[in-house]
PDB file of C-alpha atoms in Angstrom:
ATOM      1  CA  MET J  28      62.569 172.263 131.444  1.00 62.00           C
ATOM      2  CA  ALA J  29      60.097 170.175 129.461  1.00 86.00           C
ATOM      3  CA  ARG J  30      61.228 166.835 128.039  1.00 84.00           C
ATOM      4  CA  LYS J  31      60.681 168.088 124.483  1.00 87.00           C
ATOM      5  CA  GLU J  32      62.987 171.076 125.044  1.00 91.00           C
ATOM      6  CA  SER J  33      65.631 168.848 126.613  1.00 89.00           C
ATOM      7  CA  LEU J  34      65.464 166.453 123.671  1.00 89.00           C
ATOM      8  CA  GLU J  35      65.908 169.379 121.268  1.00 90.00           C
ATOM      9  CA  LYS J  36      69.032 170.482 123.151  1.00 91.00           C
ATOM     10  CA  LEU J  37      70.351 166.927 122.977  1.00 90.00           C
ATOM     11  CA  ARG J  38      69.730 166.906 119.209  1.00 91.00           C
ATOM     12  CA  GLU J  39      71.827 170.057 118.873  1.00 91.00           C
ATOM     13  CA  LEU J  40      74.538 168.483 121.035  1.00 89.00           C
ATOM     14  CA  LEU J  41      74.552 165.352 118.860  1.00 90.00           C
ATOM     15  CA  ILE J  42      74.936 167.418 115.686  1.00 89.00           C
ATOM     16  CA  MET J  43      77.795 169.443 117.188  1.00 88.00           C
ATOM     17  CA  ARG J  44      79.577 166.296 118.385  1.00 85.00           C
ATOM     18  CA  ARG J  45      79.156 164.589 115.003  1.00 84.00           C
ATOM     19  CA  ASP J  46      80.561 167.621 113.180  1.00 84.00           C
ATOM     20  CA  ALA J  47      83.446 167.954 115.657  1.00 79.00           C
ATOM     21  CA  LEU J  48      84.410 164.306 115.178  1.00 75.00           C
ATOM     22  CA  ARG J  49      84.372 164.688 111.421  1.00 76.00           C
ATOM     23  CA  ARG J  50      86.521 167.852 111.570  1.00 74.00           C
ATOM     24  CA  ALA J  51      89.013 166.300 113.991  1.00 70.00           C
ATOM     25  CA  LEU J  52      89.485 163.214 111.877  1.00 66.00           C
ATOM     26  CA  ALA J  53      89.852 165.258 108.687  1.00 69.00           C
ATOM     27  CA  GLY J  54      92.346 167.529 110.467  1.00 64.00           C
ATOM     28  CA  ASP J  55      94.557 164.603 111.432  1.00 60.00           C
ATOM     29  CA  LEU J  56      94.934 163.607 107.792  1.00 59.00           C
ATOM     30  CA  SER J  57      95.633 167.147 106.561  1.00 63.00           C
ATOM     31  CA  LEU J  58      98.305 167.662 109.236  1.00 61.00           C
ATOM     32  CA  LEU J  59     100.163 164.581 108.028  1.00 59.00           C
ATOM     33  CA  GLN J  60      99.883 165.727 104.405  1.00 63.00           C
ATOM     34  CA  SER J  61     101.371 169.134 105.242  1.00 65.00           C
ATOM     35  CA  LEU J  62     104.238 167.467 107.124  1.00 58.00           C
ATOM     36  CA  ARG J  63     104.965 165.351 104.068  1.00 58.00           C
ATOM     37  CA  GLU J  64     105.070 168.475 101.845  1.00 63.00           C
ATOM     38  CA  GLN J  65     107.401 170.350 104.220  1.00 60.00           C
ATOM     39  CA  ILE J  66     109.986 167.615 104.765  1.00 57.00           C
ATOM     40  CA  GLY J  67     109.506 165.424 101.707  1.00 56.00           C
ATOM     41  CA  SER J  68     111.723 162.559 102.849  1.00 58.00           C
ATOM     42  CA  ASP J  69     111.288 158.828 102.479  1.00 64.00           C
ATOM     43  CA  VAL J  70     111.129 158.476 106.252  1.00 61.00           C
ATOM     44  CA  VAL J  71     108.197 160.849 106.386  1.00 59.00           C
ATOM     45  CA  ASP J  72     106.560 158.978 103.505  1.00 68.00           C
ATOM     46  CA  ALA J  73     106.871 155.700 105.383  1.00 69.00           C
ATOM     47  CA  ALA J  74     105.651 157.288 108.601  1.00 68.00           C
ATOM     48  CA  LEU J  75     102.813 158.947 106.730  1.00 68.00           C
ATOM     49  CA  ASP J  76     101.765 155.673 105.153  1.00 72.00           C
ATOM     50  CA  ALA J  77     101.840 153.904 108.521  1.00 74.00           C
ATOM     51  CA  SER J  78     100.035 156.789 110.189  1.00 72.00           C
ATOM     52  CA  GLN J  79      97.411 156.932 107.455  1.00 72.00           C
ATOM     53  CA  ASP J  80      96.784 153.219 107.874  1.00 72.00           C
ATOM     54  CA  GLU J  81      96.411 153.668 111.620  1.00 77.00           C
ATOM     55  CA  ILE J  82      94.197 156.730 111.230  1.00 72.00           C
ATOM     56  CA  SER J  83      92.086 154.956 108.640  1.00 69.00           C
ATOM     57  CA  SER J  84      91.657 152.100 111.069  1.00 71.00           C
ATOM     58  CA  LYS J  85      90.759 154.472 113.895  1.00 69.00           C
ATOM     59  CA  LEU J  86      88.438 156.394 111.595  1.00 65.00           C
ATOM     60  CA  ALA J  87      86.601 153.220 110.672  1.00 61.00           C
ATOM     61  CA  GLU J  88      86.343 152.291 114.339  1.00 74.00           C
ATOM     62  CA  VAL J  89      85.065 155.717 115.358  1.00 66.00           C
ATOM     63  CA  GLU J  90      82.640 155.904 112.456  1.00 62.00           C
ATOM     64  CA  SER J  91      81.261 152.472 113.126  1.00 64.00           C
ATOM     65  CA  ARG J  92      80.754 153.259 116.790  1.00 84.00           C
ATOM     66  CA  GLU J  93      80.275 156.833 117.913  1.00 85.00           C
ATOM     67  CA  LEU J  94      79.428 158.442 114.582  1.00 81.00           C
ATOM     68  CA  GLY J  95      77.137 155.536 113.770  1.00 84.00           C
ATOM     69  CA  ASN J  96      75.454 155.872 117.147  1.00 90.00           C
ATOM     70  CA  ILE J  97      75.043 159.610 116.643  1.00 91.00           C
ATOM     71  CA  GLU J  98      73.563 159.151 113.175  1.00 88.00           C
ATOM     72  CA  ASN J  99      71.192 156.535 114.593  1.00 92.00           C
ATOM     73  CA  ALA J 100      70.120 158.936 117.347  1.00 94.00           C
ATOM     74  CA  LEU J 101      69.551 161.738 114.812  1.00 93.00           C
ATOM     75  CA  ASP J 102      67.503 159.323 112.701  1.00 94.00           C
ATOM     76  CA  GLN J 103      65.436 158.427 115.770  1.00 94.00           C
ATOM     77  CA  ILE J 104      64.824 162.134 116.355  1.00 93.00           C
ATOM     78  CA  ARG J 105      63.559 162.508 112.780  1.00 93.00           C
ATOM     79  CA  LYS J 106      61.262 159.506 113.257  1.00 94.00           C
ATOM     80  CA  GLY J 107      60.020 160.747 116.622  1.00 92.00           C
ATOM     81  CA  THR J 108      61.314 157.719 118.532  1.00 94.00           C
ATOM     82  CA  TYR J 109      64.354 159.324 120.176  1.00 94.00           C
ATOM     83  CA  GLY J 110      64.467 158.802 123.922  1.00 94.00           C
ATOM     84  CA  LEU J 111      62.477 155.562 123.816  1.00 95.00           C
ATOM     85  CA  CYS J 112      64.100 152.313 124.894  1.00 96.00           C
ATOM     86  CA  GLU J 113      64.500 149.972 121.929  1.00 94.00           C
ATOM     87  CA  ILE J 114      63.902 146.994 124.223  1.00 94.00           C
ATOM     88  CA  CYS J 115      60.932 147.886 126.451  1.00 96.00           C
ATOM     89  CA  ASN J 116      59.667 151.012 124.597  1.00 95.00           C
ATOM     90  CA  GLY J 117      59.715 152.986 127.855  1.00 96.00           C
ATOM     91  CA  LYS J 118      61.122 156.502 128.103  1.00 95.00           C
ATOM     92  CA  ILE J 119      64.859 156.694 128.658  1.00 95.00           C
ATOM     93  CA  PRO J 120      65.445 159.085 131.593  1.00 94.00           C
ATOM     94  CA  LEU J 121      66.750 162.515 130.566  1.00 93.00           C
ATOM     95  CA  MET J 122      69.725 162.187 132.916  1.00 93.00           C
ATOM     96  CA  ARG J 123      70.831 159.073 131.004  1.00 94.00           C
ATOM     97  CA  LEU J 124      70.385 160.825 127.664  1.00 93.00           C
ATOM     98  CA  LYS J 125      72.362 163.813 128.907  1.00 92.00           C
ATOM     99  CA  ALA J 126      75.193 161.503 129.953  1.00 92.00           C
ATOM    100  CA  LEU J 127      75.010 159.381 126.778  1.00 92.00           C
ATOM    101  CA  PRO J 128      72.941 161.215 124.134  1.00 93.00           C
ATOM    102  CA  TYR J 129      72.868 158.235 121.792  1.00 93.00           C
ATOM    103  CA  ALA J 130      71.684 155.716 124.401  1.00 94.00           C
ATOM    104  CA  THR J 131      69.160 153.320 122.888  1.00 94.00           C
ATOM    105  CA  SER J 132      68.041 151.565 126.048  1.00 95.00           C
ATOM    106  CA  CYS J 133      66.979 152.456 129.556  1.00 95.00           C
ATOM    107  CA  ILE J 134      69.281 151.555 132.428  1.00 94.00           C
ATOM    108  CA  GLU J 135      67.256 148.500 133.467  1.00 94.00           C
ATOM    109  CA  CYS J 136      67.272 146.978 129.977  1.00 94.00           C
ATOM    110  CA  GLN J 137      70.959 147.838 129.504  1.00 94.00           C
ATOM    111  CA  ARG J 138      71.802 146.088 132.775  1.00 93.00           C
ATOM    112  CA  ALA J 139      69.819 143.029 131.719  1.00 93.00           C
ATOM    113  CA  ALA J 140      71.620 142.970 128.368  1.00 91.00           C
ATOM    114  CA  GLU J 141      75.022 143.316 130.057  1.00 90.00           C
ATOM    115  CA  THR J 142      74.148 140.593 132.560  1.00 89.00           C
ATOM    116  CA  ALA J 143      73.390 138.340 129.602  1.00 87.00           C
ATOM    117  CA  GLY J 144      76.952 138.966 128.463  1.00 78.00           C
ATOM    118  CA  SER J 145      78.567 140.766 125.584  1.00 56.00           C
ATOM    119  CA  THR J 146      78.350 137.609 123.474  1.00 44.00           C
ATOM    120  CA  GLY J 147      74.663 138.256 123.048  1.00 46.00           C
ATOM    121  CA  SER J 148      73.351 135.126 124.733  1.00 43.00           C
ATOM    122  CA  TYR J 149      69.834 136.363 124.062  1.00 45.00           C
ATOM    123  CA  GLY J 150      70.456 135.665 120.396  1.00 48.00           C
ATOM    124  CA  GLY J 151      68.688 138.785 119.191  1.00 49.00           C
ATOM    125  CA  ASP J 152      65.461 137.931 121.029  1.00 50.00           C
ATOM    126  CA  TRP J 153      65.098 141.100 123.063  1.00 47.00           C
ATOM    127  CA  SER J 154      61.846 139.932 124.650  1.00 49.00           C
ATOM    128  CA  ARG J 155      64.036 137.530 126.634  1.00 50.00           C
ATOM    129  CA  VAL J 156      65.870 140.521 128.136  1.00 47.00           C
ATOM    130  CA  ILE J 157      62.599 141.776 129.574  1.00 48.00           C
ATOM    131  CA  ASP J 158      61.664 138.274 130.773  1.00 50.00           C
ATOM    132  CA  ALA J 159      65.057 137.866 132.442  1.00 49.00           C
ATOM    133  CA  ALA J 160      64.572 141.105 134.351  1.00 48.00           C
ATOM    134  CA  SER J 161      61.424 139.689 135.941  1.00 50.00           C
ATOM    135  CA  ASP J 162      62.874 136.229 136.747  1.00 50.00           C
ATOM    136  CA  VAL J 163      62.635 135.233 140.393  1.00 50.00           C
ATOM    137  CA  ASP J 164      65.714 133.811 142.075  1.00 54.00           C
ATOM    138  CA  VAL J 165      65.054 130.321 143.408  1.00 49.00           C
ATOM    139  CA  SER J 166      67.362 128.501 145.783  1.00 52.00           C
ATOM    140  CA  LEU J 167      67.755 124.746 146.180  1.00 50.00           C
ATOM    141  CA  SER J 168      65.985 124.856 149.546  1.00 54.00           C
ATOM    142  CA  ASP J 169      62.967 126.433 147.831  1.00 51.00           C
ATOM    143  CA  LEU J 170      62.864 123.524 145.400  1.00 48.00           C
ATOM    144  CA  GLU J 171      63.205 120.872 148.113  1.00 53.00           C
ATOM    145  CA  THR J 172      60.068 122.050 149.939  1.00 45.00           C
ATOM    146  CA  THR J 173      57.817 121.450 146.935  1.00 42.00           C
TER     147      THR J 173
END
């Protein structure tokens, strides 16, 4: 299958996943509302309030992560940049995109970023990620001979 066809299938998958997440989260809230209407007690009201707070928190977390990543991927598709690594501009392998359709970096750049640590020790300078990938390991004995 050509890369273009595979990317189109991934676009469809992203749209379906986005819509499914939205429906699932909306369904959780409506289920709690119907429970409140059926029982109508103060205990249910308190549980509903606590549950709504928790769901709202989870919703914000999901939206800021997966839904945000999906929207970003769909935006990249519209711009024609989907499947390109945001760090090195190389093509992200289809197998990686199939496993993680909203991946924004190739495996090599992702590894370099993770090696740098989740604190972002590159300070937003992604060119340093590429430079770090090409760094040569030097031992003390190598330094002593010069």
